[in-house]
PDB file of C-alpha atoms in Angstrom:
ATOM      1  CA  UNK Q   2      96.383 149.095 165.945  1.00 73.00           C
ATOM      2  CA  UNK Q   3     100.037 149.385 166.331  1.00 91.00           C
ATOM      3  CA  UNK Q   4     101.834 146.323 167.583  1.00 97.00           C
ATOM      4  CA  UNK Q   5     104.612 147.447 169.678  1.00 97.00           C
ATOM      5  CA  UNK Q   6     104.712 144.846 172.676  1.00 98.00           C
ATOM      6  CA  UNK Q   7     104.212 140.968 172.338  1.00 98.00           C
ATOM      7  CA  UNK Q   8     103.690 138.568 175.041  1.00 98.00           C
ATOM      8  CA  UNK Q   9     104.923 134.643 174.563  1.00 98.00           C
ATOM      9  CA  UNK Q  10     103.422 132.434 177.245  1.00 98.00           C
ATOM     10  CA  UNK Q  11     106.002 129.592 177.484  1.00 97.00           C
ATOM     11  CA  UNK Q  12     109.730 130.201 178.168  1.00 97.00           C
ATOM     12  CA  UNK Q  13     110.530 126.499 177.181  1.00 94.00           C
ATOM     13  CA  UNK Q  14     112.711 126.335 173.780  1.00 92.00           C
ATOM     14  CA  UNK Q  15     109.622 127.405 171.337  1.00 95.00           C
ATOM     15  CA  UNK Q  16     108.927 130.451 173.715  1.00 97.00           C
ATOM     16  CA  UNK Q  17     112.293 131.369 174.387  1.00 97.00           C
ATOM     17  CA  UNK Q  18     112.939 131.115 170.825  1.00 97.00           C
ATOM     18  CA  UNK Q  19     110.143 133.105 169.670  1.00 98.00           C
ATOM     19  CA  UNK Q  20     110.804 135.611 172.191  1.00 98.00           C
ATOM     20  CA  UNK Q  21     114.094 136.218 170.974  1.00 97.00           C
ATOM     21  CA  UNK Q  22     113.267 136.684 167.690  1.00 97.00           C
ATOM     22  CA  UNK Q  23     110.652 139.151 168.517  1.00 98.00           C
ATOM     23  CA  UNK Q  24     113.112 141.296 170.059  1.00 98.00           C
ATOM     24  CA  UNK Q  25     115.410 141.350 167.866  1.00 97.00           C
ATOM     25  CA  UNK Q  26     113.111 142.343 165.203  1.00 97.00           C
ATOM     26  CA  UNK Q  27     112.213 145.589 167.700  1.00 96.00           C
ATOM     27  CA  UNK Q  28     109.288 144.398 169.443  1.00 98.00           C
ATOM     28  CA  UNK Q  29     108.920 144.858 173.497  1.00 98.00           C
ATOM     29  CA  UNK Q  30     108.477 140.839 174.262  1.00 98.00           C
ATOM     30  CA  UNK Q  31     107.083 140.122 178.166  1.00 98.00           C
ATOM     31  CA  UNK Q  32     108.039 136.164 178.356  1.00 98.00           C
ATOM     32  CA  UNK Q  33     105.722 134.518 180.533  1.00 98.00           C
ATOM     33  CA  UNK Q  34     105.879 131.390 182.611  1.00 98.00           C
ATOM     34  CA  UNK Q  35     104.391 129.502 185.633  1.00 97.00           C
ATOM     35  CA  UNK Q  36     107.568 130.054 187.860  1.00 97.00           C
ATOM     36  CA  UNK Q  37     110.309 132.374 187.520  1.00 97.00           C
ATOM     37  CA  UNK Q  38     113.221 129.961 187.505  1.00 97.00           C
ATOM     38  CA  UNK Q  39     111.885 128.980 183.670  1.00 97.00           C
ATOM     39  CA  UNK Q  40     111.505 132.450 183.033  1.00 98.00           C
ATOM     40  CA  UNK Q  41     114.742 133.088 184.312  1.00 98.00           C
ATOM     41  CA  UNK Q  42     116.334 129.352 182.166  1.00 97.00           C
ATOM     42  CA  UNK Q  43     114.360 131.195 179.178  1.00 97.00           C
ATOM     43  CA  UNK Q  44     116.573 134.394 179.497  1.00 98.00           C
ATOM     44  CA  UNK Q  45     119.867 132.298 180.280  1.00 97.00           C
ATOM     45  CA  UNK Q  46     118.839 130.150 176.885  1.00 96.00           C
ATOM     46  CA  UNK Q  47     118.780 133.583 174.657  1.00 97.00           C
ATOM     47  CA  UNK Q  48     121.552 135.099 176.086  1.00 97.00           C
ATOM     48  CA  UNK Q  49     123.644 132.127 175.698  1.00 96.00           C
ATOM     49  CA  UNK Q  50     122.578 132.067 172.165  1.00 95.00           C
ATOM     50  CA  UNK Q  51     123.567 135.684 171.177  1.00 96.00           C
ATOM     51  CA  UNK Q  52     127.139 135.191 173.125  1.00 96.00           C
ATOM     52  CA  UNK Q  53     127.913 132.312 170.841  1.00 96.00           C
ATOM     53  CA  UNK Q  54     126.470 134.468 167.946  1.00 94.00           C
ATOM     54  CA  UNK Q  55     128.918 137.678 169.163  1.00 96.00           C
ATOM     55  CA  UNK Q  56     131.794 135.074 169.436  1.00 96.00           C
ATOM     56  CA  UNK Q  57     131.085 134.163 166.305  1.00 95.00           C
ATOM     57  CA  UNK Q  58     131.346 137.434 164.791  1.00 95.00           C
ATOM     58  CA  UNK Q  59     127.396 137.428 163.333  1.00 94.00           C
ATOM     59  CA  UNK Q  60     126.194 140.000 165.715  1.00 94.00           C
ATOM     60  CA  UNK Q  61     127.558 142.776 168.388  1.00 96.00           C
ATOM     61  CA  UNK Q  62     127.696 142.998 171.848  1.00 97.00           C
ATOM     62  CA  UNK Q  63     125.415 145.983 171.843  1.00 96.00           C
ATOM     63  CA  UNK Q  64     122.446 144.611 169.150  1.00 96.00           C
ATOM     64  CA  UNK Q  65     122.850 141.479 171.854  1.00 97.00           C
ATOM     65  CA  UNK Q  66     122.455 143.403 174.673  1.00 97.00           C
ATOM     66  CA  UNK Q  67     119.476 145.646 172.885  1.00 97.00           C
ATOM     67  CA  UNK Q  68     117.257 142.264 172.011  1.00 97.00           C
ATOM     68  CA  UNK Q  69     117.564 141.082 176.210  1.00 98.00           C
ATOM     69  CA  UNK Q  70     117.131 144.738 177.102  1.00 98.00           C
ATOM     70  CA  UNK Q  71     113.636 144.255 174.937  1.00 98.00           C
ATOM     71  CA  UNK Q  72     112.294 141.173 177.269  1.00 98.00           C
ATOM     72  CA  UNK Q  73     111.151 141.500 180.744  1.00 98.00           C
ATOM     73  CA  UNK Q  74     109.491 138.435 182.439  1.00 98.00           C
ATOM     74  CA  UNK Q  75     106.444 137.571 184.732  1.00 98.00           C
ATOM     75  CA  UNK Q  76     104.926 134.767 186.502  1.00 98.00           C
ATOM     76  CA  UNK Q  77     101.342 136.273 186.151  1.00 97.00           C
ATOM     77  CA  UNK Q  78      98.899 135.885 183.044  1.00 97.00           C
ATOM     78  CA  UNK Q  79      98.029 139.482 184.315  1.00 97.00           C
ATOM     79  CA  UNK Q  80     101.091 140.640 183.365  1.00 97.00           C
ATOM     80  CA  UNK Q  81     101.290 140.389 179.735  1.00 98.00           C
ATOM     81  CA  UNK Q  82      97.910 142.823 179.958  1.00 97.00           C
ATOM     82  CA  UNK Q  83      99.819 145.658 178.284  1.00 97.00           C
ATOM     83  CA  UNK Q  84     100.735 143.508 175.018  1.00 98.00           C
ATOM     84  CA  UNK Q  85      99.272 144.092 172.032  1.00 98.00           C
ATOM     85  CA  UNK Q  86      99.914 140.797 170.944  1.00 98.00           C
ATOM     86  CA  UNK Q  87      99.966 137.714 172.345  1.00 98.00           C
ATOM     87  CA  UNK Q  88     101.616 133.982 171.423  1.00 98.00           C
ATOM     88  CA  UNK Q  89     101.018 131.286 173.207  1.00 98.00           C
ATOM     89  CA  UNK Q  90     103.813 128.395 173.728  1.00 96.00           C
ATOM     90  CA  UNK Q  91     102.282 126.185 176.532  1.00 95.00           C
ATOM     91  CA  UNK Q  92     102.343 122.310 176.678  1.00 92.00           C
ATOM     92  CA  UNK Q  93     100.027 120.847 174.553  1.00 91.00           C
ATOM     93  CA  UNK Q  94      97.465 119.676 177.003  1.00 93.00           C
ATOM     94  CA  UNK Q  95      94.180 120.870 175.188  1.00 95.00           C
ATOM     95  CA  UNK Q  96      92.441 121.941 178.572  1.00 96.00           C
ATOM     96  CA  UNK Q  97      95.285 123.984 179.565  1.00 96.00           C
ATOM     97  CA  UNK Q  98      95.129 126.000 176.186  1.00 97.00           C
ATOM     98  CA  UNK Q  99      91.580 126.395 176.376  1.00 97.00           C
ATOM     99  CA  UNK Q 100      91.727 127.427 179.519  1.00 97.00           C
ATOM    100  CA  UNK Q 101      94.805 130.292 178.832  1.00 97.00           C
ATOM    101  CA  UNK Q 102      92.811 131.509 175.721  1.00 97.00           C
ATOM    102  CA  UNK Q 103      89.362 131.900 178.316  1.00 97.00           C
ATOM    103  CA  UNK Q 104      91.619 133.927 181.335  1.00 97.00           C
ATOM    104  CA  UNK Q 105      93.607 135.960 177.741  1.00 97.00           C
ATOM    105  CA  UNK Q 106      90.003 136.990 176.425  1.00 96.00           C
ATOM    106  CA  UNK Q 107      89.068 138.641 179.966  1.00 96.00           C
ATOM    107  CA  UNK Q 108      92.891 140.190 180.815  1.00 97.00           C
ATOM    108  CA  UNK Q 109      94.269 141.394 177.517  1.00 97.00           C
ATOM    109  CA  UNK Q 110      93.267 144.626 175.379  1.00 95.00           C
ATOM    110  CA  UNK Q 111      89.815 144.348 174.008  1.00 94.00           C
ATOM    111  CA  UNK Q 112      91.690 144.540 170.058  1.00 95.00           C
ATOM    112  CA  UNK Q 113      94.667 142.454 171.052  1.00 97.00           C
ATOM    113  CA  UNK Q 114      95.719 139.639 169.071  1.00 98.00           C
ATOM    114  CA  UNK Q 115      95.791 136.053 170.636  1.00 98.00           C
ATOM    115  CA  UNK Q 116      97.926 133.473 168.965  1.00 98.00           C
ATOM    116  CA  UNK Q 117      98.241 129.737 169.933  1.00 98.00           C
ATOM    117  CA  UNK Q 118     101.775 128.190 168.410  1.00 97.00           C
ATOM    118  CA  UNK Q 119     100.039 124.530 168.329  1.00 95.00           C
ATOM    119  CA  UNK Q 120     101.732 122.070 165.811  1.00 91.00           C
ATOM    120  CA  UNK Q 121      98.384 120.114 165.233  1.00 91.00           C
ATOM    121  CA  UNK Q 122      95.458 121.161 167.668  1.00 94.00           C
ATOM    122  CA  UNK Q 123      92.096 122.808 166.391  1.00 96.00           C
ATOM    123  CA  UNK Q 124      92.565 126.260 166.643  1.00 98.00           C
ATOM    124  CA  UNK Q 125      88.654 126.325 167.147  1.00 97.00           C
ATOM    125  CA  UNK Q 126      88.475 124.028 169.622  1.00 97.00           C
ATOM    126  CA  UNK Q 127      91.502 126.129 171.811  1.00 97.00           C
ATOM    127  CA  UNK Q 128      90.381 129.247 171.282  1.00 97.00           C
ATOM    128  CA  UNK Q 129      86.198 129.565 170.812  1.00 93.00           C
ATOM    129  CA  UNK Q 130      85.739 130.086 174.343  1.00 89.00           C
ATOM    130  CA  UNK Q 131      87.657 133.073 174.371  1.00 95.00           C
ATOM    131  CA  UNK Q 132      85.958 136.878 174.403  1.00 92.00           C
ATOM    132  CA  UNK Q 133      86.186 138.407 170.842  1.00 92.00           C
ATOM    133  CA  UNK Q 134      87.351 135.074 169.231  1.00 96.00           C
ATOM    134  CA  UNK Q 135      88.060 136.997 165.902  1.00 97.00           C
ATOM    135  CA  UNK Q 136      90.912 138.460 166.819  1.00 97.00           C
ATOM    136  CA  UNK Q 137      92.455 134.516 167.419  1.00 98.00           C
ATOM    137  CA  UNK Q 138      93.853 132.059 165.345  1.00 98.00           C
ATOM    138  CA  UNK Q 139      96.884 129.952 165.042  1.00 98.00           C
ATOM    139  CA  UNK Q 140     100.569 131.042 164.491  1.00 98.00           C
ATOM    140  CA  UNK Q 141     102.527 127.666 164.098  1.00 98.00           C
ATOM    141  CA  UNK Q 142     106.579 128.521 163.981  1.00 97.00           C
ATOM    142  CA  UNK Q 143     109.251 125.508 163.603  1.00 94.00           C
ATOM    143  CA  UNK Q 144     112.010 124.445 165.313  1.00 89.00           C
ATOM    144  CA  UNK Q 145     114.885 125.865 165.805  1.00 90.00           C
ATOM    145  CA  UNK Q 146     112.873 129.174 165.646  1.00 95.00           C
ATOM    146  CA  UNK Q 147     115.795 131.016 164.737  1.00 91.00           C
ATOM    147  CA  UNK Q 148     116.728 129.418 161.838  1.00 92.00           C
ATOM    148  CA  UNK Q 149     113.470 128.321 160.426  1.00 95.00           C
ATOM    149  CA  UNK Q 150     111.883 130.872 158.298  1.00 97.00           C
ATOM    150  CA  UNK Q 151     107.914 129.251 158.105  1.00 98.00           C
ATOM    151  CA  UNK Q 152     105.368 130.460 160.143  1.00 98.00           C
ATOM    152  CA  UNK Q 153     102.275 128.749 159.632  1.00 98.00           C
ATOM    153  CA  UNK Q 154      99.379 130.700 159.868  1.00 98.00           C
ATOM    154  CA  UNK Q 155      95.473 129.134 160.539  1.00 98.00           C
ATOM    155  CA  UNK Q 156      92.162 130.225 160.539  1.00 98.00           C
ATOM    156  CA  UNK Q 157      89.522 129.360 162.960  1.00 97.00           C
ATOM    157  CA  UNK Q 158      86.319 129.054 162.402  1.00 96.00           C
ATOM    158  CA  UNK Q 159      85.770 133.006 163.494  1.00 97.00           C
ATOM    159  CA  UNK Q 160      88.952 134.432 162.506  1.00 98.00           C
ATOM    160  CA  UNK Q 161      88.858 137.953 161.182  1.00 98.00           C
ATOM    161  CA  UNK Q 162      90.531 139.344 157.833  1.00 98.00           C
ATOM    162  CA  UNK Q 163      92.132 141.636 159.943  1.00 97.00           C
ATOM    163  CA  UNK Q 164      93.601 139.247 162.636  1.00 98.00           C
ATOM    164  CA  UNK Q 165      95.208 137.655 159.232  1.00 98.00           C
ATOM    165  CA  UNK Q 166      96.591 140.627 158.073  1.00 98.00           C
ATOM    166  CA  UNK Q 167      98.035 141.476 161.488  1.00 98.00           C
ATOM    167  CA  UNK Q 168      99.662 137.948 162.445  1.00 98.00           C
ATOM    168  CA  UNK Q 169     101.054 138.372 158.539  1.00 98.00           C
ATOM    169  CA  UNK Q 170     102.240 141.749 159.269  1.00 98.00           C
ATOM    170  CA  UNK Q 171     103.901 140.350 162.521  1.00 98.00           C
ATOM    171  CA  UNK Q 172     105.469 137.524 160.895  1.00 98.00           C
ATOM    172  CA  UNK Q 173     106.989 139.146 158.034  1.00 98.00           C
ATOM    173  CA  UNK Q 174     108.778 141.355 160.513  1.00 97.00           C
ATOM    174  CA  UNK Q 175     110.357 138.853 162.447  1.00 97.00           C
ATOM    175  CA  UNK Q 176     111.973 137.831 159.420  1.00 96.00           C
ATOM    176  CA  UNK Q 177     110.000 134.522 158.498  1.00 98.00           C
ATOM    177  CA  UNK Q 178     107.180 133.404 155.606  1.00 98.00           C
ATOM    178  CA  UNK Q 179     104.035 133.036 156.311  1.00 98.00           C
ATOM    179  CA  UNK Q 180     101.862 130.573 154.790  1.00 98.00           C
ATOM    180  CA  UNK Q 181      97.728 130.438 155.147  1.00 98.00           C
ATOM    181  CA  UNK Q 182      95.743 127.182 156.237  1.00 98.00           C
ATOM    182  CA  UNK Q 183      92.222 128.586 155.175  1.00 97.00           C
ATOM    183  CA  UNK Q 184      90.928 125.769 157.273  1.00 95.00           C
ATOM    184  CA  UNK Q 185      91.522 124.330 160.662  1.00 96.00           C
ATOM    185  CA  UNK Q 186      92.051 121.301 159.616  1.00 94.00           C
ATOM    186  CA  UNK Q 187      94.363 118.734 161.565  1.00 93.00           C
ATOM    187  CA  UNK Q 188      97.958 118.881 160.709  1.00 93.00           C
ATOM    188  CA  UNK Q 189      97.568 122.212 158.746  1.00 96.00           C
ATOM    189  CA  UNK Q 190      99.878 122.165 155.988  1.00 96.00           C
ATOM    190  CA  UNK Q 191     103.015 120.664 157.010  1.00 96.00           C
ATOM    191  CA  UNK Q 192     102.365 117.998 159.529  1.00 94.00           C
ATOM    192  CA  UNK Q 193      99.539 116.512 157.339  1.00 92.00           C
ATOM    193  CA  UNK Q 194     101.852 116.101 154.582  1.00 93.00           C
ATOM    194  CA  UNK Q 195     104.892 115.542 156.871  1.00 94.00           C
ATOM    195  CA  UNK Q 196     103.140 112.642 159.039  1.00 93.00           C
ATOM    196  CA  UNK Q 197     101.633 110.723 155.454  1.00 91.00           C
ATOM    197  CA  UNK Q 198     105.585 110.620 154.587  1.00 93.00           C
ATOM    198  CA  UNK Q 199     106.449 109.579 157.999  1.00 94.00           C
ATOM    199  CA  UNK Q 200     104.173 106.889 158.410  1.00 93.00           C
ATOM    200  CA  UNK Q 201     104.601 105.454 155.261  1.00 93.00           C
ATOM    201  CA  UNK Q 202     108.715 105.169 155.532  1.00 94.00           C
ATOM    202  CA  UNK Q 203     107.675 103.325 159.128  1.00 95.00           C
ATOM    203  CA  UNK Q 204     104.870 100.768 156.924  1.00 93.00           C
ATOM    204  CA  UNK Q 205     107.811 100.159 154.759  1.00 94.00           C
ATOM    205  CA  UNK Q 206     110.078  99.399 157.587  1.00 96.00           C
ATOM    206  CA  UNK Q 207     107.842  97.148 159.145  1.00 95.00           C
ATOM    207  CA  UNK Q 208     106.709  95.600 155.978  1.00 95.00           C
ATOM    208  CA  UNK Q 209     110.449  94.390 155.740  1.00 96.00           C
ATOM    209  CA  UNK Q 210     110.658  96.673 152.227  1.00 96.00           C
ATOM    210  CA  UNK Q 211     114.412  98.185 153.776  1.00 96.00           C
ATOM    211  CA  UNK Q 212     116.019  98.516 156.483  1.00 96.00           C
ATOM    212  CA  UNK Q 213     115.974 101.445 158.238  1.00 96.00           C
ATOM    213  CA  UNK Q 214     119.263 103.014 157.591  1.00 97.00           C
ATOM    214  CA  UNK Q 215     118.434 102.229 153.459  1.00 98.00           C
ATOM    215  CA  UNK Q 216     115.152 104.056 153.518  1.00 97.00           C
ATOM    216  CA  UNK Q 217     116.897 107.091 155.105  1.00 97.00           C
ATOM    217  CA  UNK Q 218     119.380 107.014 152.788  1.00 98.00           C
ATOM    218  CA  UNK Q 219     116.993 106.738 149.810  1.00 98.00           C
ATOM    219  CA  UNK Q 220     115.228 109.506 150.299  1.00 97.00           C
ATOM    220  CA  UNK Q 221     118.318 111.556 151.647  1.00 98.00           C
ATOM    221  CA  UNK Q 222     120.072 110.720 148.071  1.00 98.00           C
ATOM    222  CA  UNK Q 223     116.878 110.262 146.117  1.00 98.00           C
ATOM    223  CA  UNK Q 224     114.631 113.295 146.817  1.00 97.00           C
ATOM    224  CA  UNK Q 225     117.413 115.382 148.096  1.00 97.00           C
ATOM    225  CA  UNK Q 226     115.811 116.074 151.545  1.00 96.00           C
ATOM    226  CA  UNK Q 227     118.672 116.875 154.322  1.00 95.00           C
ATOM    227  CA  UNK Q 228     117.617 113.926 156.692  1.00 95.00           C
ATOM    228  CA  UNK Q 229     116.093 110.797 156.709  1.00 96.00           C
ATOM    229  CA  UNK Q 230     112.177 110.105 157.894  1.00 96.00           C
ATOM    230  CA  UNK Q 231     113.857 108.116 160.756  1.00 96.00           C
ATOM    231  CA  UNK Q 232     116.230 110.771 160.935  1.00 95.00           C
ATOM    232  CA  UNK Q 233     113.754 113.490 161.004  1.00 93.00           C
ATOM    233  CA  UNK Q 234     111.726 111.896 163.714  1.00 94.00           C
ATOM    234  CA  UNK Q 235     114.255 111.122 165.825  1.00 93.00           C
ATOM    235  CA  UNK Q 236     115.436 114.710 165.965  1.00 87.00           C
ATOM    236  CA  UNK Q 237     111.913 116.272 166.700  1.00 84.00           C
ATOM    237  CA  UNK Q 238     111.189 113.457 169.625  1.00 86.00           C
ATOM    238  CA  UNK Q 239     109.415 110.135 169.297  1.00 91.00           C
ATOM    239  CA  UNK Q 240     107.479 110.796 172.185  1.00 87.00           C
ATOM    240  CA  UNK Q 241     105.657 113.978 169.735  1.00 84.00           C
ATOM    241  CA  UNK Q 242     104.655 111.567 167.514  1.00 88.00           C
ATOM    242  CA  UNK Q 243     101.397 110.050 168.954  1.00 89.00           C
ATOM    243  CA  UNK Q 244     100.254 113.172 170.057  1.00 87.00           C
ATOM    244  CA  UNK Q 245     100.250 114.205 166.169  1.00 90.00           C
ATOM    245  CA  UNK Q 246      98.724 110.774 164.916  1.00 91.00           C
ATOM    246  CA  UNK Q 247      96.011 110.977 167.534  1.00 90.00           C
ATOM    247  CA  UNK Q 248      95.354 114.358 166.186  1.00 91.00           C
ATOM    248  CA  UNK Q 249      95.887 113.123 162.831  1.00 90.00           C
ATOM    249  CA  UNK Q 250      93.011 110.157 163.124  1.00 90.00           C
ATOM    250  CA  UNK Q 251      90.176 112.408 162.831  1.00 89.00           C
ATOM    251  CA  UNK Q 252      91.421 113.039 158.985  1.00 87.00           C
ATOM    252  CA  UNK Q 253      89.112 110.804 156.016  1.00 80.00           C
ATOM    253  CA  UNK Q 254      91.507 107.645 155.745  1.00 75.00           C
ATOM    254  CA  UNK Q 255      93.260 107.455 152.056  1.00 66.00           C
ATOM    255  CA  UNK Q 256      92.147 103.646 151.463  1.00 61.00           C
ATOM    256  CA  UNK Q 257      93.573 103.867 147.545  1.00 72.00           C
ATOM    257  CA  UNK Q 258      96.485 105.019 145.113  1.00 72.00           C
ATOM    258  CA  UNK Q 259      94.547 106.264 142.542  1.00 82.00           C
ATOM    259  CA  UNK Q 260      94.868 109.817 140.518  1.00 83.00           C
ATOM    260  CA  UNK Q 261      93.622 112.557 142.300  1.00 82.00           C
ATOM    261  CA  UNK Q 262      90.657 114.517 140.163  1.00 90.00           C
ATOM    262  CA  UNK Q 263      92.478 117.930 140.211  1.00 87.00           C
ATOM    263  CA  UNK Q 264      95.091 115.908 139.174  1.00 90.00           C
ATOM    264  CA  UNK Q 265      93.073 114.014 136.199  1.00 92.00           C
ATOM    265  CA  UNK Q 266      91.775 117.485 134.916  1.00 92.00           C
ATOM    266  CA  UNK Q 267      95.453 118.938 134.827  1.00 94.00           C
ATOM    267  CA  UNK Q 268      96.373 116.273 132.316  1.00 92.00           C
ATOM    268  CA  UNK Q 269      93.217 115.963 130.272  1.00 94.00           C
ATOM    269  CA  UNK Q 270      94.212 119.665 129.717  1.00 95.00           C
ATOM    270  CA  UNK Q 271      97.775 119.522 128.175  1.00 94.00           C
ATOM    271  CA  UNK Q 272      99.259 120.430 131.573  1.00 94.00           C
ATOM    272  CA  UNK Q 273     102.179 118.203 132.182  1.00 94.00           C
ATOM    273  CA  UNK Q 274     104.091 120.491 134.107  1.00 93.00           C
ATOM    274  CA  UNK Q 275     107.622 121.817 133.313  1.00 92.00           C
ATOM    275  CA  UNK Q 276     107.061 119.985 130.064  1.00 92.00           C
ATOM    276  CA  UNK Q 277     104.449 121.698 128.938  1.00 93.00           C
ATOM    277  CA  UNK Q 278     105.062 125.073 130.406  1.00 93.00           C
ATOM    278  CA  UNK Q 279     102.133 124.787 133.121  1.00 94.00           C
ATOM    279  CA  UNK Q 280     101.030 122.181 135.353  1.00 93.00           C
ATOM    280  CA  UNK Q 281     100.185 123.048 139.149  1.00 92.00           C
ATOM    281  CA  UNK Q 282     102.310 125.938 138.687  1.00 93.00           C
ATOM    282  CA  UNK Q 283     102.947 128.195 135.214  1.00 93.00           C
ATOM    283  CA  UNK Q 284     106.692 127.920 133.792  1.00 92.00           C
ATOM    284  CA  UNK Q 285     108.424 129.949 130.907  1.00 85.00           C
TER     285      UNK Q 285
END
């Protein structure tokens, strides 16, 4: 099937973002939302977006013009019926989901793709109500969607090769990199790893190891990330964070330090990494 129209359910700042990127990658976008003065904030947030980008100099007039000329809006789930693909970009209220993916399976196009942008949810859990749950899964982008280029992509329990291959397809031509979570587990890839980092700066701060401002600055200037944990949570909203961790509870606990066994078996091979040539990954 040809994917030619997309419909983004949420015209908060991940929908309005993803809308706009859809667009101005050449897709039809319909930008749903409860009541049209969000649609209507959703459109105001794009277009103020692309004037700063014309004032700028990054873009025209006209391509800015062409990506808003691509979205249309509607209060009614029955309205993004024509899409061929749909993302979804609602509050994170797992009842609410389930209960969008239920009314999607019964209004969209019997081959249409459904897409849920949840940060940590099960992807199962949202969508295995839903008619034809194959064609579902999970299509995670990052904030600001604009500028940053992962889209995480996971599997549910009945997701199809060819929903894969499709979400892949549509990613790649919005201009970002996908990655595959085989499983849906919770976290997926990033926030797993992200919220073990996280926590542990926080066990250190309360364990009176540093201050705050010292552990941001340690990792800043001793792993070379951009921002601090502190930094980094502050900027995506403390209030996110327990949602995450609740989410994040139903993961085995790590009760020990010790050498992973993938880990063990690299080394009783010869594979040090960079040193040796090969180690997770192969060098020259």
């Amino acid at each position: 099937m040809a994917i030619e129209t997309i419909a983004v359910l949420g015209a908060g700042q991940m929908g309005s973002g993803i809308a706009q990127i859809a667009a101005a990658n050449g897709y039809k976008v319909i930008m749903r939302d409860i009541k049209q003065e969000f649609c209507d904030k959703g459109v105001a947030t794009i277009k103020s977006g692309l004037d700063r980008q014309v004032a700028k100099g990054k873009t025209t007039q006209e391509a800015a013009d062409a990506i808003l000329a691509n979205i249309s809006t509607t209060v009614e789930l029955e309205g993004v019926a024509p899409a061929d693909f749909v993302i979804e970009a609602v509050p994170e209220i797992m009842s609410l989901k389930q209960d969008t993916f239920r009314q999607l399976g019964e209004i969209c196009k019997p081959d249409a793709i459904l897409c849920t942008n949840t940060s940590s949810m099960s992807i199962t859990e949202i969508t295995g109500a839903t008619k034809n749950p194959e064609r579902c899964m999970g299509m995670h982008f990052f904030s600001p969607v604009y500028a940053m280029k992962l889209v995480e992509m996971i599997r549910a329990e009945a997701t199809s090769d060819e929903t894969v291959a499709a979400v892949r397809e549509v990613s790649e031509k919005m201009g970002k990199v996908p990655v595959l979570c085989q499983t849906d587990t919770p976290g997926f890839i990033v926030n797993r790893c992200l919220f073990a980092f996280m926590l542990e700066a926080v066990h250190e701060y309360e364990d009176g190891v540093a201050t705050i401002d010292d552990i941001d600055t340690a990792i800043k200037l001793g792993l070379n990330h951009p921002m601090g944990p502190f930094e980094m949570m502050d900027l995506s909203g403390l209030d996110t964070f327990p949602h995450v961790t609740e989410i994040l509870q139903k993961l085995p606990v790590v009760t020990d330090w010790s050498t992973p066994k993938s880990l063990e078996k690299l080394v009783a091979e010869g594979k040090f990494g960079r040193k040796s040539g090969e180690g997770w990954h192969k060098y020259n």
